[in-house]
PDB file of C-alpha atoms in Angstrom:
ATOM      1  CA  MET A1160      18.716  23.790  43.657  1.00  0.00           C
ATOM      2  CA  THR A1161      21.219  24.970  41.025  1.00  0.00           C
ATOM      3  CA  LYS A1162      20.428  27.783  38.645  1.00  0.00           C
ATOM      4  CA  GLY A1163      18.667  26.611  35.487  1.00  0.00           C
ATOM      5  CA  THR A1164      17.444  23.307  36.944  1.00  0.00           C
ATOM      6  CA  VAL A1165      14.104  22.184  35.473  1.00  0.00           C
ATOM      7  CA  VAL A1166      11.648  20.792  37.997  1.00  0.00           C
ATOM      8  CA  TYR A1167      10.352  17.356  37.022  1.00  0.00           C
ATOM      9  CA  ASN A1168       6.740  17.287  38.179  1.00  0.00           C
ATOM     10  CA  GLU A1169       3.230  16.721  36.814  1.00  0.00           C
ATOM     11  CA  ASP A1170       3.506  19.725  34.497  1.00  0.00           C
ATOM     12  CA  ALA A1171       6.366  18.030  32.629  1.00  0.00           C
ATOM     13  CA  ILE A1172       4.153  15.120  31.540  1.00  0.00           C
ATOM     14  CA  GLN A1173       2.182  15.471  28.307  1.00  0.00           C
ATOM     15  CA  SER A1174      -0.797  13.314  27.422  1.00  0.00           C
ATOM     16  CA  ILE A1175      -1.987  13.291  23.809  1.00  0.00           C
ATOM     17  CA  ARG A1176      -5.521  11.971  23.956  1.00  0.00           C
ATOM     18  CA  GLU A1177      -6.787  12.368  20.380  1.00  0.00           C
ATOM     19  CA  ASP A1178      -5.634  10.171  17.502  1.00  0.00           C
ATOM     20  CA  ARG A1179      -5.444  13.193  15.225  1.00  0.00           C
ATOM     21  CA  ASP A1180      -2.975  14.904  17.549  1.00  0.00           C
ATOM     22  CA  ARG A1181      -0.943  11.709  17.981  1.00  0.00           C
ATOM     23  CA  VAL A1182      -0.446  11.431  14.222  1.00  0.00           C
ATOM     24  CA  ARG A1183       0.402  15.115  13.841  1.00  0.00           C
ATOM     25  CA  LYS A1184       2.851  15.070  16.755  1.00  0.00           C
ATOM     26  CA  ARG A1185       4.891  12.150  15.403  1.00  0.00           C
ATOM     27  CA  PRO A1186       3.909  11.622  11.749  1.00  0.00           C
ATOM     28  CA  THR A1187       6.971   9.508  10.945  1.00  0.00           C
ATOM     29  CA  LEU A1188       5.582   6.763  13.148  1.00  0.00           C
ATOM     30  CA  TYR A1189       3.019   6.271  10.375  1.00  0.00           C
ATOM     31  CA  ILE A1190       4.655   7.522   7.176  1.00  0.00           C
ATOM     32  CA  PRO A1191       8.285   7.142   5.990  1.00  0.00           C
ATOM     33  CA  SER A1192       9.010  10.887   6.051  1.00  0.00           C
ATOM     34  CA  THR A1193       7.355  14.290   5.909  1.00  0.00           C
ATOM     35  CA  ASP A1194       8.774  15.113   2.470  1.00  0.00           C
ATOM     36  CA  ALA A1195       7.318  14.146  -0.920  1.00  0.00           C
ATOM     37  CA  LYS A1196       7.828  10.456  -0.159  1.00  0.00           C
ATOM     38  CA  GLY A1197       5.502  10.743   2.829  1.00  0.00           C
ATOM     39  CA  ALA A1198       2.878  12.629   0.821  1.00  0.00           C
ATOM     40  CA  VAL A1199       2.896   9.948  -1.889  1.00  0.00           C
ATOM     41  CA  HIS A1200       2.701   7.291   0.810  1.00  0.00           C
ATOM     42  CA  ILE A1201      -0.570   8.790   2.071  1.00  0.00           C
ATOM     43  CA  ILE A1202      -2.003   8.855  -1.455  1.00  0.00           C
ATOM     44  CA  PHE A1203      -1.277   5.195  -1.966  1.00  0.00           C
ATOM     45  CA  GLU A1204      -2.630   4.194   1.421  1.00  0.00           C
ATOM     46  CA  ILE A1205      -5.974   5.253  -0.059  1.00  0.00           C
ATOM     47  CA  VAL A1206      -5.279   3.553  -3.400  1.00  0.00           C
ATOM     48  CA  ASP A1207      -4.374   0.365  -1.515  1.00  0.00           C
ATOM     49  CA  ASN A1208      -7.719   0.511   0.276  1.00  0.00           C
ATOM     50  CA  ALA A1209      -9.488   0.791  -3.080  1.00  0.00           C
ATOM     51  CA  VAL A1210      -7.547  -2.153  -4.495  1.00  0.00           C
ATOM     52  CA  ASP A1211      -8.250  -4.211  -1.356  1.00  0.00           C
ATOM     53  CA  GLU A1212     -11.958  -3.542  -1.819  1.00  0.00           C
ATOM     54  CA  LEU A1213     -11.883  -4.575  -5.486  1.00  0.00           C
ATOM     55  CA  THR A1214      -9.999  -7.830  -4.818  1.00  0.00           C
ATOM     56  CA  ARG A1215     -11.729  -9.044  -1.665  1.00  0.00           C
ATOM     57  CA  ARG A1216     -14.110 -11.993  -1.504  1.00  0.00           C
ATOM     58  CA  GLY A1217     -17.421 -11.040  -3.145  1.00  0.00           C
ATOM     59  CA  ALA A1218     -16.095  -7.819  -4.712  1.00  0.00           C
ATOM     60  CA  VAL A1219     -18.686  -6.020  -6.839  1.00  0.00           C
ATOM     61  CA  GLY A1220     -16.476  -3.624  -8.837  1.00  0.00           C
ATOM     62  CA  GLN A1221     -13.274  -3.574 -10.864  1.00  0.00           C
ATOM     63  CA  THR A1222     -12.409   0.102 -11.375  1.00  0.00           C
ATOM     64  CA  THR A1223     -10.403   2.651  -9.395  1.00  0.00           C
ATOM     65  CA  THR A1224      -9.465   6.179 -10.430  1.00  0.00           C
ATOM     66  CA  LEU A1225      -6.772   8.395  -8.915  1.00  0.00           C
ATOM     67  CA  ARG A1226      -6.869  12.125  -9.691  1.00  0.00           C
ATOM     68  CA  PHE A1227      -4.149  14.613  -8.807  1.00  0.00           C
ATOM     69  CA  ASP A1228      -4.321  18.359  -9.457  1.00  0.00           C
ATOM     70  CA  GLU A1229      -0.830  19.842  -9.748  1.00  0.00           C
ATOM     71  CA  LYS A1230      -2.053  23.375  -9.071  1.00  0.00           C
ATOM     72  CA  THR A1231      -4.331  22.828  -6.074  1.00  0.00           C
ATOM     73  CA  LYS A1232      -2.621  19.610  -4.826  1.00  0.00           C
ATOM     74  CA  VAL A1233      -6.056  18.062  -4.322  1.00  0.00           C
ATOM     75  CA  VAL A1234      -6.119  14.247  -4.430  1.00  0.00           C
ATOM     76  CA  THR A1235      -9.187  12.185  -5.303  1.00  0.00           C
ATOM     77  CA  VAL A1236      -9.393   8.393  -5.116  1.00  0.00           C
ATOM     78  CA  GLU A1237     -12.568   6.729  -6.354  1.00  0.00           C
ATOM     79  CA  ASP A1238     -13.571   3.082  -6.621  1.00  0.00           C
ATOM     80  CA  ASP A1239     -16.726   1.208  -7.582  1.00  0.00           C
ATOM     81  CA  GLY A1240     -16.544  -1.278  -4.727  1.00  0.00           C
ATOM     82  CA  ALA A1241     -19.297  -1.949  -2.205  1.00  0.00           C
ATOM     83  CA  GLY A1242     -18.654   1.243  -0.222  1.00  0.00           C
ATOM     84  CA  ILE A1243     -17.707   1.619   3.445  1.00  0.00           C
ATOM     85  CA  PRO A1244     -20.541   0.496   5.773  1.00  0.00           C
ATOM     86  CA  HIS A1245     -22.215   3.759   6.791  1.00  0.00           C
ATOM     87  CA  LYS A1246     -22.476   3.036  10.522  1.00  0.00           C
ATOM     88  CA  SER A1247     -18.712   2.429  10.678  1.00  0.00           C
ATOM     89  CA  LEU A1248     -17.586   5.235   8.368  1.00  0.00           C
ATOM     90  CA  ILE A1249     -16.784   7.863  11.013  1.00  0.00           C
ATOM     91  CA  ASP A1250     -14.741   5.413  13.100  1.00  0.00           C
ATOM     92  CA  THR A1251     -12.991   4.224   9.943  1.00  0.00           C
ATOM     93  CA  CYS A1252     -11.950   7.827   9.297  1.00  0.00           C
ATOM     94  CA  THR A1253     -11.013   8.908  12.822  1.00  0.00           C
ATOM     95  CA  VAL A1254     -10.122   6.011  15.128  1.00  0.00           C
ATOM     96  CA  ILE A1255      -6.681   4.458  14.663  1.00  0.00           C
ATOM     97  CA  ASN A1256      -6.722   0.657  14.402  1.00  0.00           C
ATOM     98  CA  THR A1257     -10.267   0.540  13.055  1.00  0.00           C
ATOM     99  CA  SER A1258     -10.255  -1.923  10.162  1.00  0.00           C
ATOM    100  CA  GLY A1259     -11.865  -4.987   8.640  1.00  0.00           C
ATOM    101  CA  LYS A1260      -8.449  -6.432   7.780  1.00  0.00           C
ATOM    102  CA  PHE A1261      -6.811  -7.371  11.074  1.00  0.00           C
ATOM    103  CA  ASP A1262      -7.430 -11.105  10.786  1.00  0.00           C
ATOM    104  CA  ASN A1263      -7.318 -11.987   7.101  1.00  0.00           C
ATOM    105  CA  SER A1264      -8.333 -15.629   6.745  1.00  0.00           C
ATOM    106  CA  GLU A1265     -10.362 -18.042   4.644  1.00  0.00           C
ATOM    107  CA  ASN A1266     -13.434 -17.095   6.674  1.00  0.00           C
ATOM    108  CA  SER A1267     -13.064 -13.296   6.622  1.00  0.00           C
ATOM    109  CA  VAL A1268     -14.205 -10.758   4.050  1.00  0.00           C
ATOM    110  CA  TYR A1269     -10.584  -9.939   3.212  1.00  0.00           C
ATOM    111  CA  GLN A1270      -8.422 -13.018   2.588  1.00  0.00           C
ATOM    112  CA  TRP A1271      -5.424 -10.765   1.961  1.00  0.00           C
ATOM    113  CA  SER A1272      -4.911  -7.031   1.809  1.00  0.00           C
ATOM    114  CA  GLY A1273      -2.357  -4.248   1.504  1.00  0.00           C
ATOM    115  CA  GLY A1274      -3.815  -2.450   4.480  1.00  0.00           C
ATOM    116  CA  THR A1275      -3.503  -4.376   7.738  1.00  0.00           C
ATOM    117  CA  ASN A1276      -3.371  -1.930  10.641  1.00  0.00           C
ATOM    118  CA  GLY A1277      -6.290   0.470  10.212  1.00  0.00           C
ATOM    119  CA  ILE A1278      -4.106   3.536   9.647  1.00  0.00           C
ATOM    120  CA  GLY A1279      -4.335   4.581   5.991  1.00  0.00           C
ATOM    121  CA  LEU A1280      -7.566   6.562   5.691  1.00  0.00           C
ATOM    122  CA  LYS A1281      -6.883   8.233   9.030  1.00  0.00           C
ATOM    123  CA  LEU A1282      -3.655   9.677   7.587  1.00  0.00           C
ATOM    124  CA  ALA A1283      -5.549  11.401   4.786  1.00  0.00           C
ATOM    125  CA  VAL A1284      -8.067  12.814   7.258  1.00  0.00           C
ATOM    126  CA  PHE A1285      -5.670  13.876  10.028  1.00  0.00           C
ATOM    127  CA  MET A1286      -2.918  15.324   7.818  1.00  0.00           C
ATOM    128  CA  SER A1287      -5.227  17.364   5.610  1.00  0.00           C
ATOM    129  CA  GLU A1288      -6.550  20.884   5.435  1.00  0.00           C
ATOM    130  CA  TRP A1289      -9.856  19.275   4.518  1.00  0.00           C
ATOM    131  CA  CYS A1290     -11.096  15.862   3.506  1.00  0.00           C
ATOM    132  CA  ASP A1291     -14.426  14.564   2.188  1.00  0.00           C
ATOM    133  CA  VAL A1292     -15.263  10.864   2.416  1.00  0.00           C
ATOM    134  CA  ALA A1293     -18.335   9.583   0.549  1.00  0.00           C
ATOM    135  CA  SER A1294     -19.671   6.030   0.605  1.00  0.00           C
ATOM    136  CA  THR A1295     -22.522   4.899  -1.644  1.00  0.00           C
ATOM    137  CA  ARG A1296     -24.404   1.672  -0.964  1.00  0.00           C
ATOM    138  CA  GLN A1297     -27.978   0.392  -0.736  1.00  0.00           C
ATOM    139  CA  GLY A1298     -29.505   3.481  -2.311  1.00  0.00           C
ATOM    140  CA  LYS A1299     -27.828   6.026  -0.022  1.00  0.00           C
ATOM    141  CA  THR A1300     -24.664   8.147  -0.097  1.00  0.00           C
ATOM    142  CA  PHE A1301     -23.188   9.029   3.279  1.00  0.00           C
ATOM    143  CA  ILE A1302     -20.703  11.915   3.196  1.00  0.00           C
ATOM    144  CA  ALA A1303     -18.424  13.003   6.036  1.00  0.00           C
ATOM    145  CA  HIS A1304     -16.779  16.425   5.773  1.00  0.00           C
ATOM    146  CA  PHE A1305     -13.576  16.988   7.750  1.00  0.00           C
ATOM    147  CA  VAL A1306     -11.725  20.269   8.278  1.00  0.00           C
ATOM    148  CA  ASP A1307      -8.279  20.394   9.916  1.00  0.00           C
ATOM    149  CA  GLY A1308      -8.602  16.711  10.737  1.00  0.00           C
ATOM    150  CA  LYS A1309     -11.865  17.050  12.652  1.00  0.00           C
ATOM    151  CA  LEU A1310     -15.397  16.118  11.659  1.00  0.00           C
ATOM    152  CA  LYS A1311     -17.336  19.209  10.566  1.00  0.00           C
ATOM    153  CA  ASN A1312     -20.626  17.702   9.408  1.00  0.00           C
ATOM    154  CA  THR A1313     -22.241  14.784   7.598  1.00  0.00           C
ATOM    155  CA  GLU A1314     -24.816  14.340   4.861  1.00  0.00           C
ATOM    156  CA  LEU A1315     -27.063  11.440   3.879  1.00  0.00           C
ATOM    157  CA  LEU A1316     -28.310  11.653   0.300  1.00  0.00           C
ATOM    158  CA  ASP A1317     -30.443   9.434  -1.902  1.00  0.00           C
ATOM    159  CA  ALA A1318     -28.556   7.541  -4.629  1.00  0.00           C
ATOM    160  CA  PRO A1319     -29.523   5.164  -7.426  1.00  0.00           C
ATOM    161  CA  LYS A1320     -30.159   1.739  -5.921  1.00  0.00           C
ATOM    162  CA  LYS A1321     -27.545   0.046  -8.086  1.00  0.00           C
ATOM    163  CA  SER A1322     -24.827   2.619  -7.336  1.00  0.00           C
ATOM    164  CA  HIS A1323     -21.930   1.668  -5.061  1.00  0.00           C
ATOM    165  CA  GLY A1324     -18.431   2.794  -4.246  1.00  0.00           C
ATOM    166  CA  THR A1325     -16.238   5.124  -2.237  1.00  0.00           C
ATOM    167  CA  VAL A1326     -14.846   8.564  -3.092  1.00  0.00           C
ATOM    168  CA  ILE A1327     -12.147  10.205  -0.957  1.00  0.00           C
ATOM    169  CA  ARG A1328     -11.097  13.747  -1.812  1.00  0.00           C
ATOM    170  CA  TYR A1329      -8.622  15.713   0.259  1.00  0.00           C
ATOM    171  CA  LYS A1330      -5.889  18.324   0.355  1.00  0.00           C
ATOM    172  CA  THR A1331      -2.834  17.474   2.427  1.00  0.00           C
ATOM    173  CA  SER A1332      -1.694  20.244   4.769  1.00  0.00           C
ATOM    174  CA  GLN A1333       1.705  21.595   3.770  1.00  0.00           C
ATOM    175  CA  LYS A1334       2.219  22.321   7.458  1.00  0.00           C
ATOM    176  CA  TYR A1335       2.698  18.609   8.164  1.00  0.00           C
ATOM    177  CA  VAL A1336       3.738  16.977   4.876  1.00  0.00           C
ATOM    178  CA  ASP A1337       5.443  18.457   1.806  1.00  0.00           C
ATOM    179  CA  ILE A1338       2.686  17.863  -0.736  1.00  0.00           C
ATOM    180  CA  ASN A1339       4.140  20.661  -2.906  1.00  0.00           C
ATOM    181  CA  ALA A1340       7.167  18.492  -3.701  1.00  0.00           C
ATOM    182  CA  VAL A1341       5.085  15.685  -5.206  1.00  0.00           C
ATOM    183  CA  THR A1342       5.557  15.284  -8.966  1.00  0.00           C
ATOM    184  CA  PRO A1343       3.347  13.493 -11.514  1.00  0.00           C
ATOM    185  CA  GLU A1344       6.212  11.082 -12.222  1.00  0.00           C
ATOM    186  CA  MET A1345       6.207   9.884  -8.602  1.00  0.00           C
ATOM    187  CA  ILE A1346       2.520   9.068  -8.808  1.00  0.00           C
ATOM    188  CA  GLN A1347       2.770   7.487 -12.253  1.00  0.00           C
ATOM    189  CA  ASN A1348       5.582   5.182 -11.140  1.00  0.00           C
ATOM    190  CA  ARG A1349       3.634   4.035  -8.096  1.00  0.00           C
ATOM    191  CA  CYS A1350       0.491   3.415 -10.161  1.00  0.00           C
ATOM    192  CA  GLN A1351       2.450   1.274 -12.600  1.00  0.00           C
ATOM    193  CA  GLU A1352       4.045  -0.720  -9.769  1.00  0.00           C
ATOM    194  CA  LYS A1353       0.681  -1.334  -8.143  1.00  0.00           C
ATOM    195  CA  SER A1354      -1.153  -2.211 -11.353  1.00  0.00           C
ATOM    196  CA  ARG A1355       1.269  -5.040 -12.201  1.00  0.00           C
ATOM    197  CA  LEU A1356      -0.090  -7.101  -9.300  1.00  0.00           C
ATOM    198  CA  PHE A1357      -3.690  -6.604 -10.402  1.00  0.00           C
ATOM    199  CA  PRO A1358      -3.848  -6.708 -14.211  1.00  0.00           C
ATOM    200  CA  ASP A1359      -7.606  -7.419 -14.108  1.00  0.00           C
ATOM    201  CA  ILE A1360      -8.414  -4.146 -12.316  1.00  0.00           C
ATOM    202  CA  MET A1361      -9.121  -1.108 -14.466  1.00  0.00           C
ATOM    203  CA  MET A1362      -6.834   1.479 -12.860  1.00  0.00           C
ATOM    204  CA  TYR A1363      -7.013   5.032 -14.160  1.00  0.00           C
ATOM    205  CA  LEU A1364      -4.760   7.983 -13.364  1.00  0.00           C
ATOM    206  CA  GLU A1365      -5.759  11.547 -14.198  1.00  0.00           C
ATOM    207  CA  ILE A1366      -3.185  14.318 -13.717  1.00  0.00           C
ATOM    208  CA  THR A1367      -4.358  17.908 -14.175  1.00  0.00           C
ATOM    209  CA  ASP A1368      -1.435  20.242 -14.787  1.00  0.00           C
ATOM    210  CA  LYS A1369      -1.167  23.854 -13.699  1.00  0.00           C
ATOM    211  CA  SER A1370      -2.714  25.082 -16.958  1.00  0.00           C
ATOM    212  CA  GLY A1371      -5.822  22.969 -16.363  1.00  0.00           C
ATOM    213  CA  LYS A1372      -5.038  20.296 -18.970  1.00  0.00           C
ATOM    214  CA  THR A1373      -5.771  16.740 -17.849  1.00  0.00           C
ATOM    215  CA  ASN A1374      -3.634  13.773 -18.907  1.00  0.00           C
ATOM    216  CA  LYS A1375      -5.355  10.390 -18.555  1.00  0.00           C
ATOM    217  CA  ILE A1376      -3.427   7.135 -18.241  1.00  0.00           C
ATOM    218  CA  THR A1377      -4.894   3.623 -18.117  1.00  0.00           C
ATOM    219  CA  TYR A1378      -3.147   0.746 -16.344  1.00  0.00           C
ATOM    220  CA  HIS A1379      -4.642  -2.621 -17.242  1.00  0.00           C
ATOM    221  CA  GLY A1380      -3.725  -6.073 -18.438  1.00  0.00           C
ATOM    222  CA  ARG A1381       0.017  -6.146 -17.728  1.00  0.00           C
ATOM    223  CA  GLY A1382       1.443  -8.256 -14.911  1.00  0.00           C
ATOM    224  CA  ILE A1383       4.762  -9.106 -13.280  1.00  0.00           C
ATOM    225  CA  HIS A1384       5.857 -11.182 -16.298  1.00  0.00           C
ATOM    226  CA  ASP A1385       5.665  -8.015 -18.378  1.00  0.00           C
ATOM    227  CA  MET A1386       7.677  -6.148 -15.748  1.00  0.00           C
ATOM    228  CA  VAL A1387      10.520  -8.657 -16.111  1.00  0.00           C
ATOM    229  CA  GLU A1388      10.225  -8.550 -19.886  1.00  0.00           C
ATOM    230  CA  GLU A1389      10.702  -4.779 -19.824  1.00  0.00           C
ATOM    231  CA  MET A1390      14.063  -5.276 -18.090  1.00  0.00           C
ATOM    232  CA  ASN A1391      15.312  -6.840 -21.382  1.00  0.00           C
ATOM    233  CA  PRO A1392      16.448 -10.146 -19.877  1.00  0.00           C
ATOM    234  CA  SER A1393      19.188 -12.252 -21.424  1.00  0.00           C
ATOM    235  CA  THR A1394      17.366 -15.524 -20.789  1.00  0.00           C
ATOM    236  CA  THR A1395      13.889 -17.011 -21.060  1.00  0.00           C
ATOM    237  CA  ILE A1396      11.465 -15.816 -18.387  1.00  0.00           C
ATOM    238  CA  VAL A1397      10.294 -18.502 -15.962  1.00  0.00           C
ATOM    239  CA  ASP A1398       6.919 -17.968 -14.264  1.00  0.00           C
ATOM    240  CA  LEU A1399       6.164 -19.749 -11.000  1.00  0.00           C
ATOM    241  CA  GLU A1400       3.073 -19.920  -8.821  1.00  0.00           C
ATOM    242  CA  SER A1401       2.619 -21.554  -5.430  1.00  0.00           C
ATOM    243  CA  ASP A1402      -0.642 -21.896  -3.506  1.00  0.00           C
ATOM    244  CA  GLN A1403      -0.346 -23.814  -0.247  1.00  0.00           C
ATOM    245  CA  TYR A1404      -1.017 -23.888   3.469  1.00  0.00           C
ATOM    246  CA  VAL A1405       1.859 -23.298   5.861  1.00  0.00           C
ATOM    247  CA  ARG A1406       1.790 -24.182   9.555  1.00  0.00           C
ATOM    248  CA  ILE A1407       2.914 -21.332  11.812  1.00  0.00           C
ATOM    249  CA  LEU A1408       2.462 -20.064  15.339  1.00  0.00           C
ATOM    250  CA  LYS A1409       0.319 -16.965  14.949  1.00  0.00           C
ATOM    251  CA  ASN A1410       1.097 -15.941  18.521  1.00  0.00           C
ATOM    252  CA  LEU A1411       3.980 -16.932  20.783  1.00  0.00           C
ATOM    253  CA  THR A1412       1.483 -18.012  23.410  1.00  0.00           C
ATOM    254  CA  ASP A1413      -0.309 -20.477  21.097  1.00  0.00           C
ATOM    255  CA  ASP A1414      -0.069 -24.143  22.043  1.00  0.00           C
ATOM    256  CA  ASN A1415      -0.456 -25.398  18.490  1.00  0.00           C
ATOM    257  CA  PRO A1416       0.438 -24.022  15.051  1.00  0.00           C
ATOM    258  CA  SER A1417      -2.246 -22.767  12.672  1.00  0.00           C
ATOM    259  CA  ASP A1418      -2.632 -23.390   8.954  1.00  0.00           C
ATOM    260  CA  VAL A1419      -2.188 -20.168   6.986  1.00  0.00           C
ATOM    261  CA  HIS A1420      -2.945 -19.848   3.284  1.00  0.00           C
ATOM    262  CA  VAL A1421       0.084 -18.491   1.422  1.00  0.00           C
ATOM    263  CA  ARG A1422       0.077 -17.579  -2.253  1.00  0.00           C
ATOM    264  CA  VAL A1423       3.267 -16.706  -4.104  1.00  0.00           C
ATOM    265  CA  ARG A1424       3.749 -15.629  -7.717  1.00  0.00           C
ATOM    266  CA  ALA A1425       7.116 -14.974  -9.289  1.00  0.00           C
ATOM    267  CA  SER A1426       8.751 -14.326 -12.648  1.00  0.00           C
ATOM    268  CA  PHE A1427      12.495 -14.922 -13.076  1.00  0.00           C
ATOM    269  CA  ALA A1428      15.117 -14.228 -15.707  1.00  0.00           C
ATOM    270  CA  LEU A1429      18.764 -13.219 -15.860  1.00  0.00           C
ATOM    271  CA  THR A1430      19.966  -9.935 -17.283  1.00  0.00           C
ATOM    272  CA  GLU A1431      23.681  -9.616 -17.877  1.00  0.00           C
ATOM    273  CA  LYS A1432      23.441  -5.961 -16.867  1.00  0.00           C
ATOM    274  CA  ALA A1433      23.033  -7.144 -13.276  1.00  0.00           C
ATOM    275  CA  LEU A1434      26.579  -8.519 -13.302  1.00  0.00           C
ATOM    276  CA  ASP A1435      28.011  -5.010 -13.391  1.00  0.00           C
ATOM    277  CA  ALA A1436      25.469  -3.268 -11.154  1.00  0.00           C
ATOM    278  CA  ASP A1437      23.720  -3.431  -7.829  1.00  0.00           C
ATOM    279  CA  ARG A1438      22.110  -6.883  -8.045  1.00  0.00           C
ATOM    280  CA  ASP A1439      19.133  -5.890  -5.920  1.00  0.00           C
ATOM    281  CA  ALA A1440      18.263  -3.137  -8.403  1.00  0.00           C
ATOM    282  CA  TYR A1441      16.927  -5.925 -10.613  1.00  0.00           C
ATOM    283  CA  ILE A1442      14.824  -7.566  -7.926  1.00  0.00           C
ATOM    284  CA  VAL A1443      11.301  -6.156  -7.549  1.00  0.00           C
ATOM    285  CA  SER A1444       9.377  -7.629  -4.643  1.00  0.00           C
ATOM    286  CA  TYR A1445       5.958  -7.292  -3.059  1.00  0.00           C
ATOM    287  CA  CYS A1446       4.536  -8.555   0.211  1.00  0.00           C
ATOM    288  CA  ASN A1447       0.777  -8.495   0.839  1.00  0.00           C
ATOM    289  CA  THR A1448       0.388  -6.428  -2.373  1.00  0.00           C
ATOM    290  CA  ILE A1449       2.792  -3.719  -1.103  1.00  0.00           C
ATOM    291  CA  LYS A1450       6.140  -3.153  -2.828  1.00  0.00           C
ATOM    292  CA  THR A1451       9.042  -3.798  -0.450  1.00  0.00           C
ATOM    293  CA  TYR A1452      11.537  -1.184  -1.560  1.00  0.00           C
ATOM    294  CA  SER A1453      14.248  -2.405   0.807  1.00  0.00           C
ATOM    295  CA  GLY A1454      13.795  -6.091   0.111  1.00  0.00           C
ATOM    296  CA  GLY A1455      12.718  -8.088   3.151  1.00  0.00           C
ATOM    297  CA  THR A1456      12.459 -11.676   4.330  1.00  0.00           C
ATOM    298  CA  ASN A1457      10.722 -12.610   1.066  1.00  0.00           C
ATOM    299  CA  VAL A1458      13.770 -11.461  -0.925  1.00  0.00           C
ATOM    300  CA  GLY A1459      16.100 -13.224   1.509  1.00  0.00           C
ATOM    301  CA  GLY A1460      14.050 -16.381   1.092  1.00  0.00           C
ATOM    302  CA  LEU A1461      14.240 -16.071  -2.682  1.00  0.00           C
ATOM    303  CA  LYS A1462      18.034 -15.838  -2.613  1.00  0.00           C
ATOM    304  CA  ASP A1463      18.424 -18.727  -0.166  1.00  0.00           C
ATOM    305  CA  GLY A1464      16.035 -20.829  -2.224  1.00  0.00           C
ATOM    306  CA  LEU A1465      17.984 -20.252  -5.416  1.00  0.00           C
ATOM    307  CA  VAL A1466      21.227 -21.191  -3.658  1.00  0.00           C
ATOM    308  CA  LYS A1467      19.609 -24.400  -2.398  1.00  0.00           C
ATOM    309  CA  LEU A1468      18.309 -25.191  -5.895  1.00  0.00           C
ATOM    310  CA  PHE A1469      21.774 -24.604  -7.352  1.00  0.00           C
ATOM    311  CA  ASN A1470      23.553 -26.755  -4.788  1.00  0.00           C
ATOM    312  CA  THR A1471      21.001 -29.573  -5.021  1.00  0.00           C
ATOM    313  CA  ASN A1472      20.271 -29.768  -8.736  1.00  0.00           C
ATOM    314  CA  ILE A1473      23.131 -28.102 -10.602  1.00  0.00           C
ATOM    315  CA  ALA A1474      26.371 -28.383  -8.610  1.00  0.00           C
ATOM    316  CA  PRO A1475      26.379 -32.244  -8.658  1.00  0.00           C
ATOM    317  CA  SER A1476      26.787 -32.102 -12.443  1.00  0.00           C
ATOM    318  CA  PHE A1477      30.064 -30.186 -12.098  1.00  0.00           C
ATOM    319  CA  GLY A1478      33.452 -31.798 -12.203  1.00  0.00           C
ATOM    320  CA  HIS A1479      34.815 -33.142  -8.919  1.00  0.00           C
ATOM    321  CA  ARG A1480      37.054 -30.111  -8.399  1.00  0.00           C
ATOM    322  CA  ASP A1481      34.194 -27.589  -8.706  1.00  0.00           C
ATOM    323  CA  GLN A1482      31.440 -29.402  -6.793  1.00  0.00           C
ATOM    324  CA  ASP A1483      32.572 -27.964  -3.465  1.00  0.00           C
ATOM    325  CA  LEU A1484      32.808 -24.342  -4.590  1.00  0.00           C
ATOM    326  CA  PRO A1485      30.810 -22.233  -2.111  1.00  0.00           C
ATOM    327  CA  VAL A1486      27.782 -20.368  -3.481  1.00  0.00           C
ATOM    328  CA  PHE A1487      26.294 -17.446  -1.582  1.00  0.00           C
ATOM    329  CA  PRO A1488      23.024 -15.495  -1.919  1.00  0.00           C
ATOM    330  CA  SER A1489      24.997 -12.535  -3.290  1.00  0.00           C
ATOM    331  CA  ASP A1490      26.015 -14.738  -6.253  1.00  0.00           C
TER     332      ASP A1490
END
């Protein structure tokens, strides 16, 4: 054996058995980074859960409030939905891949959702110094207190019979994610992006600055058409909506395709500013209520569809010399 050789035996094998430790060991498997972007991502995992609750089949509320304290870095997300079922609350907070959204369909509680993998709330719990999760439903409020990502204790309190909703309050641990780098502007921008998909939801943002002054912002009533309008387009805005069933193979092992309900909304216009800039900077896209910052197959489909429309409906009207000019998605 040469000097310095490391023996490869049982002691060299690590086994991480707790979900909390798995997330902390490799956080970028679950969040985009451990800088401010990752911290904001965790915040909006919780906001997405609130929005999912308020837009699901049989939703009972329409209000969500996000609070951020610049001095303490404490985040609070509150909604007036039905509340997390109490018997499932602990698993929802601590067991990865625990969710009611795995199989969104016409027959499930959630027909569509931003959350799909049962990760979001666990990130807030596992990556925090402390986290309190409270669910109110059926005359009771169940509260779970977590410290350093582990359950410390629970409480069951009486509540008004008509009260309902979920409140999640936590402080991200600077040891794992750079919460100190988060700015109010980052949160405001994300709230505005999210609200444009759900103009009927009353979305409130409250930012408390380091002096203790609270700034309250309301996001309500403005949709994706307004987003395009704010880009100062050079042409009329065209709004499109499609609601149809598409046949796909849900699994490679399936013998027959399944019918999947697909809803698409879009607003289009041309801005001449895009001719002298990065074209994609003027394309804002969402998939399953989540903004796709790097585009995606939905953006690729949009570009291909516009090329097909151009070649089929517009190019034939050109003169003979120009009818065969190639048109590409980048155009």
